[in-house]
Coordinates of C-alpha atoms in Angstrom, one line a residue:
Chain A
M1 CA 0.0 0.0 0.0
N2 CA 2.8 2.4 0.9
N3 CA 4.6 1.4 -2.3
E4 CA 1.4 2.1 -4.3
M5 CA 1.0 5.4 -2.6
N6 CA 4.6 6.3 -3.2
I7 CA 4.2 5.3 -6.8
S8 CA 1.1 7.5 -7.2
E9 CA 2.8 10.4 -5.5
V10 CA 5.8 9.8 -7.7
I11 CA 3.5 9.8 -10.8
S12 CA 1.9 13.1 -9.6
E13 CA 5.2 14.7 -9.0
L14 CA 6.5 13.5 -12.4
D15 CA 3.4 15.0 -14.1
R16 CA 4.0 18.3 -12.2
I17 CA 7.6 18.3 -13.3
S18 CA 6.6 17.6 -16.9
S19 CA 4.1 20.4 -16.8
L20 CA 6.6 22.8 -15.4
Y21 CA 9.2 21.8 -17.9
D22 CA 6.7 22.4 -20.8
Q23 CA 5.9 25.8 -19.3
H24 CA 9.6 26.6 -19.1
Q25 CA 10.2 25.5 -22.8
A26 CA 7.2 27.5 -23.9
L27 CA 8.4 30.6 -22.1
S28 CA 11.9 30.3 -23.5
T29 CA 10.5 30.0 -27.0
S30 CA 8.3 32.9 -26.4
M31 CA 11.3 34.9 -25.2
D32 CA 13.3 33.9 -28.4
N33 CA 10.4 35.0 -30.5
V34 CA 10.2 38.4 -28.8
V35 CA 14.0 38.8 -29.3
D36 CA 13.6 37.9 -33.0
E37 CA 10.7 40.3 -33.4
K38 CA 12.7 43.1 -31.8
K39 CA 15.7 42.4 -34.2
A40 CA 13.4 42.4 -37.2
E41 CA 11.9 45.7 -36.2
D42 CA 15.4 47.1 -35.5
D43 CA 16.6 46.0 -39.0
S44 CA 13.5 47.4 -40.7
F45 CA 14.0 50.7 -39.0
A46 CA 17.7 50.8 -40.0
E47 CA 16.7 50.0 -43.6
E48 CA 14.2 52.9 -43.5
I49 CA 16.9 55.3 -42.3
V50 CA 19.4 54.1 -44.9
T51 CA 16.7 54.5 -47.7
T52 CA 16.0 58.0 -46.4
L53 CA 19.7 58.9 -46.5
N54 CA 20.2 57.5 -50.0
E55 CA 17.3 59.4 -51.4
F56 CA 18.5 62.6 -49.8
R57 CA 21.9 61.9 -51.4
K58 CA 20.4 61.4 -54.8
K59 CA 18.6 64.8 -54.5
Q60 CA 21.9 66.5 -53.5
D61 CA 23.6 64.9 -56.5
Q62 CA 21.0 66.3 -58.8
K63 CA 21.6 69.8 -57.4
F64 CA 25.4 69.5 -57.8
S65 CA 26.1 72.3 -60.2
A66 CA 29.9 72.4 -60.7
K67 CA 31.2 70.8 -63.9
K68 CA 34.2 68.5 -64.1
P69 CA 37.2 70.7 -64.5
N70 CA 39.3 69.8 -67.5
I71 CA 42.7 70.7 -68.9
A72 CA 42.5 72.0 -72.5
P73 CA 42.5 69.0 -74.8
A74 CA 45.4 70.4 -76.8
C75 CA 47.6 70.2 -73.7
L76 CA 46.8 66.5 -73.2
A77 CA 47.3 65.6 -76.9
T78 CA 50.3 63.3 -76.9
L79 CA 53.4 64.4 -78.9
P80 CA 53.6 62.9 -82.4
E81 CA 55.7 59.8 -82.5
S82 CA 59.2 60.3 -83.8
P83 CA 60.3 58.2 -86.9
K84 CA 62.2 55.0 -86.4
K85 CA 65.9 55.7 -86.5
P86 CA 68.1 53.8 -89.0
S87 CA 69.5 50.7 -87.5
T88 CA 73.2 51.4 -87.6
L89 CA 75.9 51.2 -85.0
N90 CA 78.0 53.8 -86.7
P91 CA 75.8 56.3 -88.6
T92 CA 78.7 58.6 -89.7
K93 CA 80.7 55.7 -91.1
D94 CA 77.7 54.2 -92.9
L95 CA 76.6 57.6 -94.3
F96 CA 80.1 58.3 -95.6
I97 CA 80.4 54.8 -97.2
G98 CA 77.0 55.2 -98.8
A99 CA 77.4 58.8 -100.1
I100 CA 81.0 58.4 -101.3
S101 CA 80.3 55.1 -103.0
G102 CA 77.5 56.9 -104.8
L103 CA 79.8 59.7 -105.9
I104 CA 82.5 57.3 -107.0
M105 CA 79.9 55.4 -109.0
M106 CA 78.8 58.5 -110.8
F107 CA 82.3 59.6 -111.5
S108 CA 83.2 56.1 -112.8
V109 CA 80.2 56.0 -115.1
A110 CA 81.0 59.5 -116.4
F111 CA 84.7 58.5 -116.9
W112 CA 83.6 55.4 -118.8
L113 CA 81.2 57.4 -121.0
I114 CA 83.9 59.9 -121.8
M115 CA 86.3 57.1 -122.8
I116 CA 83.6 55.7 -125.1
I117 CA 82.8 59.1 -126.6
I118 CA 86.4 60.2 -127.3
N119 CA 87.2 56.6 -128.6
P120 CA 91.0 56.7 -128.0
D121 CA 93.5 54.8 -130.0
N122 CA 95.3 51.7 -128.9
S123 CA 97.7 53.5 -126.7
A124 CA 94.9 54.5 -124.3
L125 CA 93.4 51.0 -124.2
G126 CA 94.6 50.7 -120.6
L127 CA 92.6 53.8 -119.6
V128 CA 89.5 52.3 -121.3
F129 CA 90.0 49.1 -119.5
L130 CA 90.4 50.9 -116.2
S131 CA 87.3 52.9 -116.8
V132 CA 85.3 49.8 -117.4
L133 CA 86.7 48.2 -114.3
M134 CA 86.0 51.2 -112.2
M135 CA 82.5 51.5 -113.5
L136 CA 81.6 47.9 -113.0
G137 CA 83.2 47.8 -109.5
S138 CA 81.6 50.9 -108.3
L139 CA 78.3 50.0 -109.7
A140 CA 78.4 46.6 -108.1
F141 CA 79.3 48.2 -104.7
W142 CA 76.7 50.8 -105.0
F143 CA 73.9 48.4 -105.8
V144 CA 74.9 45.9 -103.2
K145 CA 75.7 48.2 -100.3
G146 CA 75.9 51.9 -101.0
A147 CA 72.4 52.6 -102.2
S148 CA 70.7 50.9 -99.2
K149 CA 72.8 53.0 -96.8
V150 CA 72.0 56.2 -98.6
A151 CA 68.3 55.3 -98.8
M152 CA 68.2 54.6 -95.1
F153 CA 69.3 58.1 -94.2
V154 CA 67.4 59.8 -97.0
D155 CA 64.1 58.1 -95.9
W156 CA 64.8 58.9 -92.3
Q157 CA 65.6 62.6 -93.1
K158 CA 62.3 62.8 -95.0
N159 CA 60.3 61.2 -92.1
Q160 CA 62.2 63.4 -89.6
K161 CA 61.3 66.5 -91.5
E162 CA 57.6 65.5 -91.5
W163 CA 57.8 64.7 -87.9
K164 CA 59.3 68.0 -87.1
E165 CA 56.5 69.7 -88.9
K166 CA 54.0 67.7 -87.0
Q167 CA 55.8 68.6 -83.8
K168 CA 55.7 72.3 -84.7
E169 CA 52.0 72.1 -85.3
W170 CA 51.6 70.3 -82.0
E171 CA 53.7 73.0 -80.3
T172 CA 51.6 75.8 -81.9
E173 CA 48.3 74.2 -80.7
F174 CA 49.8 73.5 -77.3
N175 CA 51.0 77.1 -76.9
K176 CA 47.6 78.4 -77.8
S177 CA 46.0 76.4 -75.0
A178 CA 48.7 76.3 -72.4
T179 CA 48.5 79.9 -71.4
K180 CA 48.6 81.4 -67.9
E181 CA 44.9 82.4 -68.2
E182 CA 44.0 78.8 -69.2
N183 CA 45.8 77.4 -66.2
E184 CA 44.0 79.9 -64.0
R185 CA 40.7 79.0 -65.5
F186 CA 41.4 75.3 -64.8
L187 CA 42.4 76.0 -61.2
N188 CA 39.4 78.2 -60.6
E189 CA 37.1 75.5 -62.0
F190 CA 38.7 73.1 -59.5
K191 CA 38.2 75.5 -56.6
E192 CA 34.5 75.8 -57.5
Y193 CA 34.3 72.0 -57.8
D194 CA 36.0 71.6 -54.5
T195 CA 33.6 74.1 -52.9
C196 CA 30.5 72.4 -54.3
F197 CA 31.7 68.9 -53.4
L198 CA 32.7 69.9 -49.8
K199 CA 29.3 71.6 -49.4
L200 CA 27.6 68.4 -50.6
V201 CA 29.6 66.4 -48.1
E202 CA 28.7 68.9 -45.3
V203 CA 25.0 68.8 -46.1
C204 CA 25.0 65.1 -46.3
S205 CA 27.0 64.7 -43.1
Q206 CA 24.5 66.9 -41.3
K207 CA 21.6 64.9 -42.6
Y208 CA 23.5 61.7 -41.6
A209 CA 24.0 63.1 -38.0
E210 CA 20.2 64.0 -37.8
E211 CA 19.2 60.6 -39.1
F212 CA 21.6 58.9 -36.8
K213 CA 20.1 60.7 -33.8
R214 CA 16.7 59.6 -35.0
Y215 CA 18.0 56.1 -35.5
E216 CA 19.3 56.0 -31.9
A217 CA 16.1 57.4 -30.6
G218 CA 14.1 54.9 -32.6
L219 CA 16.2 52.0 -31.4
E220 CA 15.7 53.1 -27.8
A221 CA 11.9 53.3 -28.3
I222 CA 11.9 49.8 -29.8
K223 CA 14.0 48.5 -27.0
E224 CA 11.6 50.1 -24.4
K225 CA 8.6 48.5 -26.2
Y226 CA 10.1 45.0 -26.1
L227 CA 11.7 45.4 -22.7
N228 CA 8.4 45.2 -20.9
K229 CA 7.4 42.1 -22.7
L230 CA 10.7 40.5 -22.1
E231 CA 10.7 41.4 -18.5
Q232 CA 7.3 39.9 -18.0
I233 CA 8.3 36.6 -19.7
H234 CA 11.6 36.7 -17.8
N235 CA 9.8 37.0 -14.5
E236 CA 7.5 34.1 -15.3
L237 CA 10.4 32.1 -16.5
S238 CA 12.3 32.8 -13.3
K239 CA 9.4 31.5 -11.3
V240 CA 9.1 28.3 -13.3
S241 CA 12.9 27.8 -13.1
E242 CA 12.8 28.3 -9.4
R243 CA 10.1 25.7 -9.0
L244 CA 12.1 23.4 -11.2
D245 CA 15.2 24.0 -9.2
N246 CA 13.4 22.8 -6.1
V247 CA 12.6 19.5 -7.7
T248 CA 14.4 16.7 -5.9
L249 CA 12.7 13.6 -7.3
I250 CA 14.8 13.3 -10.5
H251 CA 17.9 15.0 -11.9
S252 CA 17.4 18.1 -14.0
D253 CA 18.7 16.3 -17.1
L254 CA 15.6 14.0 -16.9
F255 CA 13.0 16.8 -16.8
S256 CA 12.5 16.4 -20.5
N257 CA 11.6 12.7 -20.0
A258 CA 9.4 13.3 -17.0
W259 CA 6.3 12.5 -19.0
R260 CA 7.8 9.3 -20.3
I261 CA 8.9 8.1 -16.9
S262 CA 5.4 8.9 -15.6
S263 CA 3.9 7.0 -18.5
M264 CA 6.0 3.9 -17.7
L265 CA 4.8 3.9 -14.2
K266 CA 1.2 4.6 -15.1
T267 CA 1.0 1.8 -17.7
G268 CA 2.8 -0.6 -15.3
R269 CA 5.7 -1.2 -17.6
A270 CA 8.0 -0.3 -14.7
D271 CA 7.6 -1.1 -11.0
S272 CA 10.0 1.4 -9.6
L273 CA 11.3 4.9 -10.4
K274 CA 14.7 3.6 -11.3
E275 CA 13.3 1.0 -13.7
A276 CA 11.0 3.6 -15.2
I277 CA 13.9 6.0 -15.8
N278 CA 16.0 3.3 -17.5
L279 CA 13.1 2.3 -19.7
A280 CA 12.3 6.0 -20.5
L281 CA 15.9 6.6 -21.5
D282 CA 15.9 3.5 -23.6
E283 CA 12.7 4.6 -25.3
E284 CA 14.1 8.0 -25.9
R285 CA 17.2 6.6 -27.4
K286 CA 15.0 4.4 -29.7
D287 CA 12.9 7.4 -30.7
I288 CA 16.1 9.4 -31.5
E289 CA 17.3 6.5 -33.6
E290 CA 14.0 6.1 -35.3
A291 CA 13.9 9.8 -36.1
A292 CA 17.4 9.6 -37.5
R293 CA 16.5 6.6 -39.6
R294 CA 13.4 8.3 -40.9
A295 CA 15.4 11.4 -41.7
E296 CA 17.9 9.3 -43.6
A297 CA 15.1 7.4 -45.4
R298 CA 13.6 10.8 -46.4
Q299 CA 17.0 11.9 -47.6
Q300 CA 17.4 8.7 -49.6
E301 CA 13.9 9.1 -51.1
A302 CA 14.7 12.6 -52.1
I303 CA 18.0 11.4 -53.8
L304 CA 16.1 8.6 -55.6
E305 CA 13.4 11.0 -56.6
Q306 CA 16.0 13.4 -57.9
Q307 CA 17.7 10.5 -59.8
A308 CA 14.3 9.3 -61.2
R309 CA 13.6 12.9 -62.4
D310 CA 17.0 13.1 -63.9
N311 CA 16.5 9.8 -65.7
R312 CA 13.1 10.9 -66.9
M313 CA 14.6 14.0 -68.3
H314 CA 17.4 12.1 -69.8
N315 CA 15.0 9.6 -71.4
A316 CA 12.8 12.3 -72.7
A317 CA 15.9 14.0 -74.2
M318 CA 17.0 10.7 -75.8
Q319 CA 13.6 10.1 -77.1
R320 CA 13.4 13.6 -78.6
A321 CA 16.8 13.0 -80.1
A322 CA 15.7 9.6 -81.6
E323 CA 12.6 11.2 -83.0
D324 CA 14.5 14.0 -84.5
E325 CA 16.9 11.5 -86.0
A326 CA 14.1 9.3 -87.4
R327 CA 12.4 12.4 -88.8
A328 CA 15.7 13.4 -90.4
T329 CA 16.2 9.9 -91.8
R330 CA 12.6 9.9 -93.2
A331 CA 13.2 13.2 -94.8
H332 CA 16.5 12.0 -96.2
N333 CA 14.9 8.8 -97.5
A334 CA 12.0 10.8 -99.1
A335 CA 14.5 13.1 -100.7
M336 CA 16.5 10.1 -102.0
E337 CA 13.3 8.5 -103.3
R338 CA 12.3 11.6 -105.0
A339 CA 15.8 11.9 -106.5
A340 CA 15.7 8.3 -107.7
E341 CA 12.2 8.9 -109.2
A342 CA 13.4 11.9 -110.9
Q343 CA 16.5 10.0 -112.1
A344 CA 14.3 7.1 -113.3
K345 CA 12.0 9.5 -115.2
A346 CA 15.0 11.1 -116.7
A347 CA 16.3 7.7 -117.7
E348 CA 13.0 6.8 -119.2
A349 CA 12.8 10.0 -121.1
Q350 CA 16.3 9.4 -122.3
A351 CA 15.5 5.9 -123.3
K352 CA 12.4 7.1 -125.2
E353 CA 14.4 9.7 -126.9
A354 CA 17.1 7.1 -127.7
A355 CA 14.4 4.8 -129.1
K356 CA 13.0 7.6 -131.1
Q357 CA 16.4 8.4 -132.4
S358 CA 17.0 4.8 -133.2
E359 CA 13.7 4.6 -135.1
I360 CA 14.6 7.6 -137.1
A361 CA 18.0 6.2 -137.8
Q362 CA 16.5 2.9 -138.8
K363 CA 14.0 4.6 -141.1
Q364 CA 16.8 6.6 -142.6
A365 CA 18.8 3.4 -143.1
R366 CA 15.8 1.8 -144.7
D367 CA 15.3 4.7 -147.0
A368 CA 19.0 4.8 -147.9
E369 CA 18.8 1.1 -148.6
R370 CA 15.8 1.5 -150.8
A371 CA 17.4 4.3 -152.6
A372 CA 20.6 2.3 -153.0
S373 CA 18.5 -0.7 -154.3
A374 CA 16.7 1.4 -156.7
R375 CA 19.9 2.9 -157.9
C376 CA 21.4 -0.6 -158.1
A377 CA 18.5 -1.7 -160.2
G378 CA 19.2 1.2 -162.6
C379 CA 22.9 0.3 -162.8
A380 CA 24.4 -1.0 -166.1
N381 CA 26.4 -3.6 -164.2
W382 CA 23.4 -5.0 -162.3
S383 CA 23.4 -8.3 -164.1
K384 CA 27.1 -8.8 -163.4
C385 CA 26.9 -8.1 -159.6
S386 CA 26.7 -11.0 -157.1
Y387 CA 23.8 -11.4 -154.7
T388 CA 25.9 -10.3 -151.8
A389 CA 27.0 -7.2 -153.6
K390 CA 23.4 -6.4 -154.5
Q391 CA 22.5 -6.8 -150.8
N392 CA 25.1 -4.1 -150.0
A393 CA 24.1 -1.7 -152.7
G394 CA 24.8 1.3 -150.4
A395 CA 28.5 0.4 -150.2
C396 CA 28.9 -0.1 -154.0
G397 CA 31.3 2.1 -155.7
A398 CA 30.9 0.8 -159.3
Y399 CA 27.7 2.3 -160.3
R400 CA 27.2 3.1 -164.0
P401 CA 24.0 4.4 -165.3
R402 CA 22.3 2.5 -168.1
Chain B
M1 CA 64.3 51.5 -102.7
K2 CA 65.7 54.3 -104.8
F3 CA 69.1 53.8 -106.6
F4 CA 69.6 57.1 -108.2
Y5 CA 70.4 60.3 -106.2
S6 CA 71.7 63.6 -107.4
P7 CA 75.4 64.3 -106.6
M8 CA 74.3 67.4 -104.7
K9 CA 72.1 65.3 -102.4
L10 CA 75.0 63.0 -101.7
I11 CA 77.4 65.9 -101.0
E12 CA 74.7 67.4 -98.7
L13 CA 74.5 64.2 -96.8
I14 CA 78.3 64.2 -96.3
K15 CA 78.2 67.8 -95.3
N16 CA 75.5 67.2 -92.7
S17 CA 76.8 63.9 -91.5
G18 CA 77.8 65.5 -88.1
S19 CA 74.3 66.9 -87.4
I20 CA 72.6 63.7 -88.7
A21 CA 74.8 61.6 -86.4
K22 CA 74.0 63.9 -83.5
E23 CA 70.2 63.7 -84.2
L24 CA 70.5 59.9 -84.3
E25 CA 72.2 59.8 -80.9
E26 CA 70.1 57.9 -78.3
H27 CA 70.0 59.8 -75.1
G28 CA 70.0 57.4 -72.2
A29 CA 68.9 58.5 -68.7
D30 CA 72.4 59.5 -67.8
W31 CA 72.6 62.0 -70.6
Y32 CA 69.9 64.1 -68.9
F33 CA 72.2 64.5 -65.9
S34 CA 75.2 65.5 -68.0
K35 CA 76.3 69.1 -68.9
E36 CA 74.6 68.8 -72.3
G37 CA 71.4 67.5 -70.6
E38 CA 71.4 70.4 -68.2
K39 CA 72.0 72.8 -71.0
T40 CA 69.0 71.4 -72.9
Y41 CA 66.9 71.7 -69.8
N42 CA 67.9 75.3 -69.3
D43 CA 67.3 76.1 -73.0
A44 CA 63.7 74.8 -72.7
K45 CA 61.9 78.1 -71.9
T46 CA 58.3 77.4 -72.8
L47 CA 55.9 74.9 -71.3
A48 CA 55.8 73.0 -74.6
Q49 CA 59.6 72.7 -74.7
K50 CA 59.8 71.6 -71.1
T51 CA 57.1 69.1 -71.6
M52 CA 59.0 67.6 -74.6
Y53 CA 62.2 67.5 -72.6
F54 CA 60.5 65.7 -69.7
F55 CA 58.7 63.4 -72.1
D56 CA 62.0 62.3 -73.7
Y57 CA 63.5 61.8 -70.3
L58 CA 60.5 59.6 -69.2
M59 CA 60.7 57.6 -72.4
A60 CA 64.4 57.0 -71.5
V61 CA 63.7 55.8 -68.0
S62 CA 60.3 54.1 -68.3
K63 CA 60.1 50.3 -68.0
S64 CA 57.4 50.2 -70.7
K65 CA 57.5 52.7 -73.6
D66 CA 54.3 51.7 -75.3
N67 CA 52.0 53.7 -73.1
R68 CA 53.1 57.1 -74.5
N69 CA 49.9 58.7 -73.3
I70 CA 50.7 58.1 -69.6
L71 CA 54.3 59.3 -70.1
Y72 CA 53.2 62.4 -71.9
R73 CA 50.6 63.4 -69.2
T74 CA 53.2 62.9 -66.5
A75 CA 55.7 65.0 -68.4
Y76 CA 53.0 67.7 -68.7
I77 CA 52.4 67.7 -65.0
M78 CA 56.1 67.9 -64.3
A79 CA 56.5 70.8 -66.6
N80 CA 53.3 72.7 -65.6
S81 CA 53.3 72.5 -61.9
M82 CA 56.1 70.4 -60.4
D83 CA 59.2 72.1 -61.8
S84 CA 58.3 75.6 -60.8
S85 CA 57.0 74.7 -57.4
S86 CA 58.9 75.3 -54.1
L87 CA 58.8 71.6 -53.2
E88 CA 61.7 69.2 -52.9
F89 CA 61.6 68.0 -56.5
A90 CA 61.5 71.4 -58.1
G91 CA 64.3 72.5 -60.5
Y92 CA 67.2 70.7 -62.1
P93 CA 68.3 68.0 -61.3
N94 CA 65.7 67.2 -58.6
I95 CA 62.8 67.1 -61.0
L96 CA 64.5 64.2 -62.8
D97 CA 65.7 62.4 -59.6
S98 CA 63.5 59.4 -58.8
T99 CA 64.5 59.6 -55.1
K100 CA 63.0 63.1 -54.9
N101 CA 60.3 63.1 -57.6
P102 CA 57.6 60.4 -56.8
L103 CA 56.1 60.6 -60.3
V104 CA 59.5 59.8 -61.9
N105 CA 59.9 57.0 -59.4
Y106 CA 56.5 55.7 -60.3
I107 CA 57.3 55.7 -64.0
K108 CA 60.6 54.0 -63.4
T109 CA 59.3 51.2 -61.2
T110 CA 55.8 50.5 -62.7
S111 CA 55.0 48.5 -65.8
L112 CA 52.5 50.8 -67.5
V113 CA 50.6 48.0 -69.2
S114 CA 47.2 49.1 -68.2
K115 CA 45.6 51.7 -70.4
E116 CA 43.3 52.8 -67.5
T117 CA 44.4 56.4 -67.0
T118 CA 42.4 56.8 -63.8
A119 CA 44.2 53.9 -62.2
H120 CA 47.6 55.4 -63.0
G121 CA 46.4 58.8 -61.8
I122 CA 45.3 57.4 -58.4
M123 CA 48.6 55.7 -57.9
M124 CA 50.5 58.8 -58.7
L125 CA 48.3 60.8 -56.3
A126 CA 49.1 58.3 -53.6
A127 CA 52.8 58.4 -54.4
L128 CA 52.8 62.2 -54.3
N129 CA 51.3 62.1 -50.8
H130 CA 53.7 59.3 -49.7
E131 CA 50.8 56.9 -49.2
D132 CA 51.4 53.2 -49.7
D133 CA 47.7 52.2 -50.1
A134 CA 46.5 53.7 -53.3
H135 CA 43.1 52.0 -52.8
K136 CA 42.3 54.5 -50.0
Y137 CA 41.9 57.1 -52.8
L138 CA 39.2 55.0 -54.4
N139 CA 37.4 53.3 -51.5
T140 CA 34.8 55.5 -49.9
E141 CA 35.3 53.8 -46.5
Y142 CA 38.6 55.7 -46.3
K143 CA 37.0 59.1 -47.3
P144 CA 39.4 59.6 -50.3
Y145 CA 38.4 63.3 -50.7
T146 CA 40.0 64.0 -47.3
R147 CA 43.4 62.8 -48.6
I148 CA 44.0 65.7 -51.0
T149 CA 44.9 69.3 -50.3
Y150 CA 42.4 72.1 -50.5
C151 CA 42.6 75.9 -50.8
E152 CA 43.6 77.9 -47.8
A153 CA 41.0 79.9 -45.9
D154 CA 42.0 83.1 -47.8
G155 CA 41.4 81.3 -51.1
S156 CA 45.2 81.0 -52.0
I157 CA 46.4 77.7 -53.4
S158 CA 49.5 75.8 -52.6
D159 CA 52.0 74.1 -54.9
K160 CA 50.7 70.7 -53.7
Y161 CA 47.2 71.7 -54.7
K162 CA 48.3 72.6 -58.2
I163 CA 50.2 69.4 -58.7
E164 CA 47.3 67.2 -57.3
R165 CA 44.8 69.0 -59.5
D166 CA 47.0 68.5 -62.5
I167 CA 47.2 64.8 -61.8
I168 CA 43.4 64.6 -61.3
G169 CA 42.7 66.8 -64.4
A170 CA 45.1 64.8 -66.6
F171 CA 44.3 61.3 -65.5
C172 CA 41.0 61.0 -63.6
V173 CA 38.6 63.0 -65.7
D174 CA 38.4 60.0 -68.0
F175 CA 36.3 58.4 -65.2
S176 CA 32.7 58.1 -66.4
G177 CA 30.9 58.5 -63.0
Q178 CA 29.5 61.8 -61.8
Y179 CA 32.3 62.4 -59.3
M180 CA 35.8 61.5 -60.4
P181 CA 38.2 59.9 -57.9
P182 CA 39.2 60.9 -55.3
Y183 CA 36.0 63.0 -55.0
M184 CA 34.0 60.0 -53.7
Y185 CA 31.6 60.0 -50.8
E186 CA 29.0 57.7 -49.4
I187 CA 26.3 59.2 -47.1
V188 CA 25.9 56.0 -45.2
E189 CA 29.4 55.6 -43.8
S190 CA 31.3 55.7 -40.6
S191 CA 31.7 59.1 -39.1
N192 CA 35.0 58.1 -37.6
D193 CA 37.9 59.0 -39.9
D194 CA 40.5 56.7 -38.3
E195 CA 38.2 53.7 -37.9
N196 CA 39.3 52.0 -41.0
D197 CA 43.0 53.1 -41.1

């Protein structure tokens, strides 16, 4: 009897603990919800402040009147690029070689021409020979080396002259723009730009300070609003926690299983508190495992479902590809058939034409034969010809009219 | 290629061989620090001549010579505002000295591959102000507009102001936004200047 009373007292106590625990959990959740609500309201208020500030900034940007200062474009126009220099290690030497070889070449040719014109007698043959040698030698040197060296410098001089003219034009344009007044204008424009920009910063900073004050005040108001709620919940939670702290029947770690332990005793599955606790923990472990197994099964199902979806999509794509291929094959076959038909028709027409031509040729042959036979019959040698010859009257060459 | 030249042309070439050889001479960086280089600097009286002189020098010292646009604009800034200032890099030979002139140092040490003039301008601005982090002139978190010089209270402007504005005017106006760097400001930002340094 005492045991049964103890058990019923234990069950009541366990039910009380379970109820307190549920209350505690509900109050904690409620507190979390209030905190989340407060955070959401804080964030929303902050967003409103930021939006207000950004819109204010946009309006200020539209009012910004100073134009971007700029240096006169002529001052920023890059210098014309100088011409590529002749690639030579010793320009003086190359120039001399080129120019002098050119002069020697001209002199040699002139000398040779003079020798030809004056046409000296045999005593001056040596001179003539020399002139020819000089001319050929100097010409060869000029064409192989001298001309290229001279051309190199002459081309460069020409390009250099053009470049100097461009540079002079650039300098003229530059000097027109790079005046003291132009520089002052540029700096004054910048001063104005600086003033406008710093004014914009000042105005926006003031607005920022105002809004920041409003933001702080707003946050304070929100905090006040939720503080009372939180205090209330906190007080209730404290009372429930105090009551739970005074529980001595079971350890605080078992509060969440109090209902389970109570159920074990109520249903008679356990005879003692200790047994009920062990069974409750066992059941809890099984529930956790079952929940984990179900979660894994759901995950597996989701994976399989995804795989099945992927397969369906893949199959649909393959089917579409096969249909497209079949359609393409049919179209190809139809085209081949039509081509074959057309070919056959053409062949038929050709055959008809050939037959027609053959008929005509045969008729012509018959007519020629008839004509030949008639001619043969009218030939003076007809009685002397053999049968075979008379059959080949068209090939006869011995016709003689009667 | 031509093969026939008049004898007068050939004689002219021989006569002018000295001046041609002189014109073909490549002036390395050292030449600009020689007596002849100094004389050429002193002979450059107009802004255009000075700009050309500095441009040739920068072409001689630059790592990459393809980006002539950047070199030219730098030469212009050197001629227009840096050379005649009262700062440490003014005058000959300091204006050419990379240890004194941060823009020359930038040209000497940077590969000018990028065609983005604004990027080069920002880096030169940072170099001028001895700032290692050029991104502070672009990132609104660091209030870039506070990193440049402004007019004095009486409206007068300093040499540094002129040089900075030349850099911004030459390089950053290509920027397509409403406000060219470093004039960048976000209204929703920290009010504490040093917070992000």
